[in-house]
Amino acid sequence: MFTIFVLNICSLFMSPRPSRLRKISNPPVISGFRPYGNKNIKGKVEAVFLHFEEYEALRLCDYEMLNHHQASVLMNVSRPTLTRIYARARQKIAEALVKGSQISIEGGKIYFDSEWFLCSSCGCYFNNPEKQVEIKECPLCKSTSFSVYAENNNNEEEEEEEEEEE
Amino acid sequence: MKVAITSTGNNLESKLDLRFGRCGYFIIYDTETKGMEFIPNPNKDATEGAGPASVQLVASKGAKKVVSGEFGFKVKSIFDSLQIQLIVLKDNEKKISDIIELLNHENLN
């Protein structure tokens, strides 16, 4: 009796657990796709918004050919969650193909795996302490020309330097 | 917003210190009031734990960004939990005045 009472109270006053942030290791190189040759479609077709997490799930499962469990570990979510994200990605892409609508890759609850960014105008590296917030500009010179700094590249560079020193 | 900069000396012409924990001076620069404060680093000659102690100092001054040449792994995790942004400049020829100019430049745009 008491449990039912507690559950009722909880469902009234508590919001559900917020979803986990999905980890993106490779952000897409483009921001979307545009259809061409749509002669039969009149008027403007609404764009399909493919979330970053859906893009990443699609990339891991269909491009890297990983299974859902491996992909879910890489994205730091559970396997059933990854399957849902993946299903949503396919559904959206199919919709875009059938309707001839533009695909725009944006949004989603994500954080980037690479924690460091490199500003190309002042040459500084910086990180993002608040993973939920997207970085829009360099914190030092406010330029918008910065790129995700992959730590793998760093190691390669260091290795090269070491080799040169030898 | 306050920005902490590590410096080798206590004037604007001194250069950026590439070490964080054992830098000579910390400069706390306020981007709104343009005020700055020079703090000699008490942990300069510490044998151990200079990084975490310096983090405490910087965090107690309310800095939200830290500019330095390098951060150790101990320091980085503490800054992450304090949500302070790290900015790494691997250019030891940069003067403090140059960095402050860069920081001011952002406010104009």
XYZ file of C-alpha atoms in Angstrom:
275
model
C 0.000 0.000 0.000
C 2.745 2.307 1.042
C 4.765 1.530 -2.083
C 1.843 2.353 -4.317
C 1.389 5.591 -2.462
C 5.076 6.469 -2.867
C 4.979 5.558 -6.550
C 1.950 7.780 -7.055
C 3.659 10.672 -5.339
C 6.789 10.097 -7.409
C 4.938 10.030 -10.691
C 3.199 13.259 -9.756
C 6.158 15.274 -8.617
C 9.273 13.759 -10.113
C 10.366 14.167 -13.668
C 11.963 11.173 -15.398
C 15.667 10.592 -15.268
C 17.413 12.810 -17.807
C 18.880 10.874 -20.704
C 22.580 10.209 -20.742
C 24.784 12.313 -22.940
C 25.884 10.430 -26.016
C 29.542 10.441 -26.878
C 30.475 11.420 -30.424
C 33.968 10.484 -31.499
C 33.827 11.649 -35.120
C 31.690 14.679 -35.853
C 30.347 14.689 -39.428
C 32.433 16.520 -42.022
C 29.344 18.084 -43.586
C 26.282 19.640 -42.037
C 23.712 17.954 -44.238
C 22.546 16.718 -47.628
C 20.458 18.406 -50.263
C 18.437 16.539 -52.856
C 18.620 17.502 -56.525
C 16.386 17.040 -59.533
C 13.137 17.223 -57.610
C 10.963 18.257 -60.532
C 7.770 16.631 -59.408
C 7.782 18.109 -55.947
C 6.120 21.451 -55.725
C 6.638 23.831 -52.869
C 9.189 23.487 -50.157
C 9.742 20.148 -48.475
C 10.589 20.355 -44.805
C 14.090 19.321 -43.870
C 14.711 16.212 -41.822
C 16.812 16.904 -38.753
C 19.193 14.053 -38.148
C 20.689 14.372 -34.668
C 24.412 13.997 -34.125
C 23.830 10.927 -32.003
C 21.834 9.312 -34.807
C 24.549 10.107 -37.299
C 27.121 8.587 -34.951
C 25.031 5.438 -34.418
C 24.653 5.042 -38.167
C 28.356 5.603 -38.700
C 29.349 3.027 -36.100
C 26.818 0.371 -37.140
C 26.770 0.703 -40.914
C 30.107 2.275 -41.788
C 32.418 0.840 -39.143
C 30.349 -2.378 -39.195
C 30.244 -2.724 -35.438
C 27.471 -4.550 -33.674
C 25.051 -2.660 -31.478
C 26.758 -3.668 -28.283
C 30.184 -2.427 -29.399
C 28.654 0.764 -30.716
C 26.756 1.358 -27.484
C 29.974 1.087 -25.472
C 31.652 3.630 -27.756
C 28.762 6.048 -27.375
C 28.507 5.514 -23.621
C 24.850 4.440 -23.654
C 23.122 1.123 -23.082
C 22.635 -1.357 -25.896
C 18.830 -0.944 -26.082
C 19.253 2.831 -26.201
C 21.700 2.553 -29.054
C 19.285 0.334 -30.960
C 16.575 2.937 -30.530
C 18.847 5.742 -31.702
C 19.908 3.655 -34.692
C 16.327 2.803 -35.599
C 15.420 6.481 -35.448
C 18.363 7.341 -37.714
C 17.283 4.848 -40.363
C 13.689 5.983 -40.122
C 14.679 9.606 -40.654
C 16.980 8.881 -43.570
C 14.321 6.728 -45.237
C 11.837 9.528 -44.772
C 14.200 12.010 -46.361
C 14.847 9.725 -49.345
C 11.175 9.028 -49.939
C 9.944 12.568 -49.515
C 12.945 14.120 -51.213
C 13.690 16.362 -48.298
C 16.941 17.845 -47.227
C 18.849 16.204 -44.355
C 20.301 18.518 -41.794
C 22.650 17.021 -39.215
C 22.286 18.933 -35.985
C 21.184 18.839 -32.368
C 20.910 15.999 -29.937
C 22.150 15.468 -26.424
C 25.773 14.826 -27.097
C 29.314 15.651 -26.159
C 32.402 15.334 -28.255
C 34.948 12.755 -27.353
C 37.876 14.999 -28.050
C 38.073 17.383 -25.146
C 40.541 19.750 -26.747
C 40.040 22.322 -29.436
C 42.647 24.165 -31.454
C 42.116 27.772 -32.490
C 43.627 28.498 -35.875
C 43.817 32.263 -35.433
C 45.707 32.575 -32.130
C 47.112 29.059 -32.007
C 45.889 28.199 -28.543
C 44.389 24.945 -27.347
C 41.385 24.984 -25.088
C 38.980 22.518 -23.550
C 35.297 22.564 -22.820
C 34.535 22.097 -19.127
C 30.775 22.160 -19.672
C 30.202 19.278 -21.997
C 26.548 20.051 -22.559
C 27.291 23.494 -23.942
C 28.570 23.759 -27.470
C 31.623 25.946 -27.954
C 30.996 28.700 -30.462
C 34.188 30.711 -30.338
C 37.750 30.661 -29.128
C 37.792 31.762 -25.470
C 40.937 33.810 -26.000
C 40.567 35.692 -29.280
C 36.840 35.089 -29.986
C 37.542 33.851 -33.474
C 35.179 31.207 -34.779
C 37.843 29.365 -36.738
C 38.732 26.523 -34.430
C 38.739 22.819 -34.943
C 38.410 19.746 -32.785
C 41.883 18.731 -31.755
C 42.239 14.983 -31.993
C 44.556 13.575 -29.383
C 45.618 10.848 -31.800
C 47.184 13.463 -34.041
C 49.008 14.824 -31.047
C 50.558 11.462 -30.274
C 51.602 11.029 -33.870
C 53.222 14.434 -33.873
C 55.036 13.667 -30.659
C 56.234 10.395 -32.069
C 57.481 12.148 -35.149
C 59.291 14.696 -33.043
C 60.882 11.962 -31.017
C 62.020 10.251 -34.163
C 63.519 13.454 -35.457
C 65.394 13.976 -32.229
C 66.850 10.513 -32.475
C 34.488 37.179 -16.003
C 37.843 36.600 -14.369
C 40.740 35.044 -16.227
C 43.886 33.747 -14.557
C 47.135 34.045 -16.497
C 50.449 32.544 -15.393
C 53.311 34.975 -15.632
C 57.075 34.917 -15.141
C 57.223 38.434 -13.703
C 55.036 40.954 -11.951
C 54.505 43.467 -14.735
C 52.677 43.599 -18.029
C 55.824 43.230 -20.079
C 56.766 39.909 -18.544
C 56.169 36.771 -20.485
C 53.697 33.962 -20.107
C 54.943 31.219 -17.808
C 54.589 27.868 -19.486
C 54.339 26.011 -16.203
C 51.130 26.230 -14.271
C 51.882 24.937 -10.772
C 55.304 26.545 -10.406
C 54.825 29.758 -12.327
C 56.215 32.987 -10.912
C 53.028 35.023 -10.638
C 49.349 34.607 -11.219
C 47.512 37.460 -12.838
C 43.798 37.601 -12.214
C 42.309 39.752 -14.927
C 38.696 40.837 -14.839
C 37.353 41.249 -18.368
C 34.484 43.456 -17.217
C 36.157 45.926 -14.885
C 39.571 45.615 -16.641
C 41.075 45.333 -13.200
C 44.003 43.056 -12.586
C 45.685 41.564 -9.608
C 49.204 40.175 -9.405
C 49.647 37.332 -6.977
C 53.095 35.878 -6.330
C 52.855 32.107 -6.460
C 53.489 30.701 -2.978
C 54.012 27.251 -4.469
C 56.819 28.301 -6.757
C 59.475 26.262 -4.981
C 57.244 23.525 -3.629
C 58.646 20.063 -4.058
C 55.268 18.393 -4.309
C 51.638 19.327 -4.812
C 52.327 22.707 -6.409
C 49.650 22.121 -9.049
C 46.678 21.338 -6.788
C 47.657 24.136 -4.392
C 47.784 26.598 -7.277
C 44.382 25.411 -8.455
C 43.005 26.243 -5.009
C 44.482 29.713 -5.216
C 43.126 30.376 -8.700
C 39.696 28.952 -7.869
C 39.458 30.987 -4.668
C 39.955 34.157 -6.742
C 36.941 33.204 -8.850
C 38.675 32.719 -12.189
C 36.619 30.950 -14.858
C 39.391 30.578 -17.413
C 43.077 29.847 -16.950
C 45.735 30.656 -19.526
C 49.021 28.801 -19.231
C 51.485 26.771 -21.250
C 50.830 23.379 -19.829
C 48.687 21.645 -17.243
C 49.574 18.467 -15.431
C 47.179 15.558 -15.271
C 46.381 16.129 -11.583
C 45.511 19.751 -12.242
C 43.395 19.015 -15.276
C 40.988 16.735 -13.457
C 40.527 19.235 -10.628
C 39.814 22.049 -13.093
C 37.332 19.801 -14.886
C 35.405 19.198 -11.692
C 35.444 22.939 -10.913
C 34.234 23.706 -14.453
C 37.095 26.075 -15.137
C 38.160 26.347 -18.744
C 41.789 25.707 -19.594
C 43.534 27.590 -22.381
C 46.913 26.293 -23.458
C 49.253 28.666 -25.270
C 52.491 27.036 -26.314
C 54.147 30.341 -27.107
C 56.570 31.529 -24.454
C 57.318 34.736 -26.366
C 53.849 36.103 -25.680
C 53.763 38.964 -23.203
C 51.033 39.378 -20.621
C 49.942 42.571 -22.341
C 49.511 40.647 -25.615
C 47.239 38.141 -23.943
C 45.202 40.827 -22.243
C 44.881 42.556 -25.590
C 43.566 39.333 -27.107
C 41.070 39.009 -24.286
C 39.915 42.588 -24.744
C 39.699 42.180 -28.478
C 36.966 39.611 -27.973
C 34.834 42.074 -26.091
C 34.884 44.592 -28.928
C 33.649 42.168 -31.566
